[in-house]
Coordinates of C-alpha atoms in Angstrom, one line a residue:
Chain A
D10 CA 18.5 7.4 35.8
A11 CA 16.5 7.1 32.6
M12 CA 12.7 7.1 33.3
V13 CA 11.4 6.5 29.8
I14 CA 13.4 3.9 28.0
Q15 CA 13.0 3.1 24.3
N16 CA 14.4 0.1 22.6
P17 CA 16.1 -0.2 20.3
R18 CA 17.7 3.2 19.6
Y19 CA 18.2 2.4 16.0
Q20 CA 16.2 -0.1 13.9
V21 CA 16.5 -0.9 10.2
T22 CA 13.7 -2.9 8.7
Q23 CA 12.7 -4.0 5.2
F24 CA 9.8 -2.6 3.2
G25 CA 6.7 -4.5 4.3
K26 CA 8.3 -6.4 7.2
P27 CA 6.5 -5.9 10.4
V28 CA 8.4 -4.1 13.2
T29 CA 7.8 -3.5 16.8
L30 CA 9.2 -0.7 18.9
S31 CA 9.1 -0.8 22.7
C32 CA 8.9 1.8 25.5
S33 CA 9.0 1.3 29.2
Q34 CA 8.6 3.7 32.1
T35 CA 9.5 3.7 35.8
L36 CA 7.3 6.7 36.6
N37 CA 4.0 4.8 37.0
H38 CA 2.3 7.4 34.8
N39 CA -1.3 6.9 33.6
V40 CA -0.7 8.3 30.1
M41 CA 1.7 7.0 27.5
Y42 CA 2.1 8.6 24.1
W43 CA 3.7 7.6 20.7
Y44 CA 4.9 10.2 18.3
Q45 CA 6.3 10.1 14.8
Q46 CA 8.9 12.7 13.9
K47 CA 10.2 13.0 10.4
S48 CA 13.3 15.0 9.5
S49 CA 13.0 18.7 10.3
Q50 CA 9.4 18.4 11.5
A51 CA 7.8 18.6 14.9
P52 CA 6.7 15.4 16.6
K53 CA 3.3 14.3 15.5
L54 CA 1.1 12.4 17.9
L55 CA 0.0 9.0 16.6
F56 CA -2.0 7.8 19.6
H57 CA -2.0 7.6 23.4
Y58 CA -3.2 5.5 26.3
Y59 CA -4.9 6.7 29.4
D60 CA -4.4 3.6 31.5
K61 CA -5.7 0.9 29.2
D62 CA -8.0 3.2 27.2
F63 CA -6.5 3.6 23.7
N64 CA -7.0 6.9 21.8
N65 CA -6.1 7.1 18.2
E66 CA -5.5 10.4 16.4
A67 CA -7.8 10.8 13.5
D68 CA -5.1 10.9 10.8
T69 CA -3.0 8.0 12.1
P70 CA -2.7 5.3 9.4
D71 CA -4.2 1.9 10.1
N72 CA -0.8 0.5 9.5
F73 CA 0.2 1.7 13.0
Q74 CA -1.0 -0.2 16.0
S75 CA -0.2 -0.1 19.7
R76 CA -0.4 -2.4 22.7
R77 CA -0.1 -1.6 26.4
P78 CA 0.0 -4.8 28.4
N79 CA 0.6 -3.1 31.7
T80 CA 1.3 0.3 33.2
S81 CA 5.1 0.1 32.5
F82 CA 5.2 -1.0 28.9
C83 CA 3.9 0.2 25.6
F84 CA 4.6 -1.1 22.1
L85 CA 4.3 0.4 18.7
D86 CA 3.6 -2.1 15.9
I87 CA 4.0 -1.1 12.3
R88 CA 2.4 -3.9 10.3
S89 CA 3.7 -3.2 6.8
P90 CA 6.3 -0.4 6.9
G91 CA 6.7 1.7 3.9
L92 CA 9.6 3.9 2.9
G93 CA 7.6 6.9 4.1
D94 CA 7.6 5.5 7.7
T95 CA 11.3 6.2 8.1
A96 CA 11.3 8.5 11.1
M97 CA 12.2 9.0 14.7
Y98 CA 9.5 7.4 17.0
L99 CA 9.2 9.0 20.4
C100 CA 7.5 7.6 23.5
A101 CA 6.4 9.9 26.3
T102 CA 4.5 9.6 29.6
S103 CA 2.6 12.0 31.8
G104 CA 0.5 12.0 34.9
Q105 CA -3.2 12.9 34.4
T106 CA -3.0 16.3 36.2
M107 CA -2.4 19.5 34.2
N108 CA 0.4 20.5 36.4
T109 CA 2.8 17.7 35.6
E110 CA 5.2 17.6 32.8
A111 CA 5.6 14.9 30.2
F112 CA 8.8 12.8 30.1
F113 CA 10.2 11.7 26.8
G114 CA 12.4 8.8 25.8
Q115 CA 15.4 9.3 23.6
G116 CA 13.5 7.8 20.6
T117 CA 14.0 5.0 18.2
R118 CA 15.3 6.0 14.8
L119 CA 13.6 3.7 12.3
T120 CA 14.9 3.3 8.7
V121 CA 12.8 1.4 6.2
V122 CA 14.8 0.0 3.3
Chain B
D14 CA -4.7 20.8 16.9
A15 CA -1.8 22.6 18.4
K16 CA -3.0 25.8 20.2
T17 CA 0.3 27.8 19.9
T18 CA 2.1 29.8 17.3
Q19 CA 5.9 30.5 17.4
P20 CA 8.3 32.2 15.0
P21 CA 10.1 29.5 13.0
S22 CA 13.6 30.6 13.8
M23 CA 15.7 33.0 15.9
D24 CA 19.3 33.8 16.4
C25 CA 21.0 34.9 19.6
A26 CA 24.5 35.9 20.4
E27 CA 26.3 33.7 23.0
G28 CA 26.1 35.1 26.5
R29 CA 23.1 37.3 25.7
A30 CA 19.5 36.6 26.8
A31 CA 17.4 34.6 24.3
N32 CA 13.7 35.6 24.4
L33 CA 11.4 33.2 22.6
P34 CA 7.8 34.3 22.1
C35 CA 4.7 32.2 21.9
N36 CA 1.1 33.1 21.2
H37 CA -1.7 31.0 22.7
S38 CA -4.7 33.2 22.3
T39 CA -7.3 30.4 22.7
I40 CA -5.9 29.1 26.0
S41 CA -8.5 28.2 28.6
G42 CA -8.4 29.4 32.2
N43 CA -7.0 26.1 33.7
E44 CA -4.6 25.2 30.9
Y45 CA -0.8 25.4 31.6
V46 CA 1.8 26.6 29.2
Y47 CA 4.7 24.2 28.8
W48 CA 8.1 24.7 27.2
Y49 CA 10.3 21.9 25.9
R50 CA 13.4 21.9 23.8
Q51 CA 14.8 19.3 21.4
I52 CA 18.4 19.1 20.6
H53 CA 19.2 17.4 17.4
S54 CA 18.4 13.6 17.4
Q55 CA 17.4 13.6 21.1
G56 CA 14.1 13.3 22.8
P57 CA 12.4 16.6 23.9
Q58 CA 13.5 17.9 27.2
Y59 CA 11.2 19.7 29.7
I60 CA 12.2 23.2 30.5
I61 CA 9.5 25.0 32.5
H62 CA 5.7 25.5 32.8
G63 CA 3.3 27.9 34.2
L64 CA -0.3 28.9 34.6
K65 CA -0.5 32.6 35.1
N66 CA 2.4 33.7 37.3
N67 CA 5.9 34.1 36.1
E68 CA 8.1 31.2 36.8
T69 CA 11.8 30.7 37.1
N70 CA 14.0 27.7 37.5
E71 CA 17.7 26.8 36.9
M72 CA 17.2 26.6 33.2
A73 CA 15.0 29.5 32.3
S74 CA 12.3 32.0 33.1
L75 CA 8.7 32.1 31.8
I76 CA 6.8 35.3 31.5
I77 CA 3.1 35.0 30.9
T78 CA 1.0 38.0 30.0
E79 CA -1.8 39.0 32.2
D80 CA -4.4 38.0 29.7
R81 CA -2.5 34.7 29.3
K82 CA -2.7 34.9 25.5
S83 CA 1.1 34.9 25.0
S84 CA 4.2 34.0 26.9
T85 CA 8.0 34.4 26.6
L86 CA 10.7 31.9 27.5
I87 CA 13.9 33.6 28.6
L88 CA 17.3 31.9 28.6
P89 CA 19.2 34.5 30.5
H90 CA 22.7 33.7 29.2
A91 CA 22.5 31.6 26.1
T92 CA 25.3 29.2 25.4
L93 CA 26.1 27.2 22.3
R94 CA 24.6 24.2 23.9
D95 CA 21.2 26.0 24.0
T96 CA 21.0 25.7 20.2
A97 CA 17.9 23.6 19.7
V98 CA 14.2 23.7 18.6
Y99 CA 12.0 25.1 21.4
Y100 CA 8.4 24.1 21.6
C101 CA 5.7 26.0 23.4
I102 CA 2.8 23.6 24.3
V103 CA -0.6 24.1 25.7
R104 CA -2.0 20.7 26.6
V105 CA -5.3 19.8 24.9
H106 CA -8.2 18.5 26.9
A107 CA -8.9 14.8 26.1
G108 CA -11.5 13.7 28.7
G109 CA -10.1 13.4 32.2
Y110 CA -6.5 14.5 31.2
Q111 CA -4.6 16.6 28.8
K112 CA -2.7 15.2 25.8
V113 CA 0.6 16.7 24.6
T114 CA 0.7 17.9 21.0
F115 CA 3.4 19.9 19.4
G116 CA 3.3 23.0 17.2
T117 CA 6.0 23.9 14.8
G118 CA 8.5 25.3 17.3
T119 CA 11.2 27.9 17.1
K120 CA 14.7 26.9 15.9
L121 CA 17.1 28.8 18.1
Q122 CA 20.6 29.2 16.8
V123 CA 23.1 30.6 19.4
I124 CA 26.0 32.3 17.6
P125 CA 29.5 32.5 19.0

């Protein structure tokens, strides 16, 4: 059974048109992460939540926002997508102890046209 | 702020052991080493993790040096399905928990 579910798997959006990607988890984990992965690159952490506390990476563009209305759900909002935002977006969750692994969703492949 | 370095690519013959090295010279005493792999167009998959003792599970073995500054992931009998990018991760402290950030990884190609 999938434990971290991302919807949709594929998304095409127009340049400048706001888009929202969603992630849900059944693991009741405190921490949820959003990553951007461009072609042939490693995943890059955009931001993460520890419960409701939001933590932005220093180099994450302001164009990227996130919401976590409850433990199970987390959303990535791209306010005005540019062509350079075409990428795979990965959601992950983890417990707060160091001895627990992170679980990843299958990602949403976003194409900006 | 990844704390690991890995070779960018490696080849391994099918059926042979694949040994993937990772350097993490700045690791702290209570930080775990994690290994994930990512098969093309899929989400990263957890493989194994360890603190200081060697670990083994159904997928792989993890050998951590005594000084904990490096480790090796061993896939004992590589198959074509093991072709993937392998990431060695040391989770970075972020207050009361440890966030997960990726280094560049090693692209393992298993050759028939």
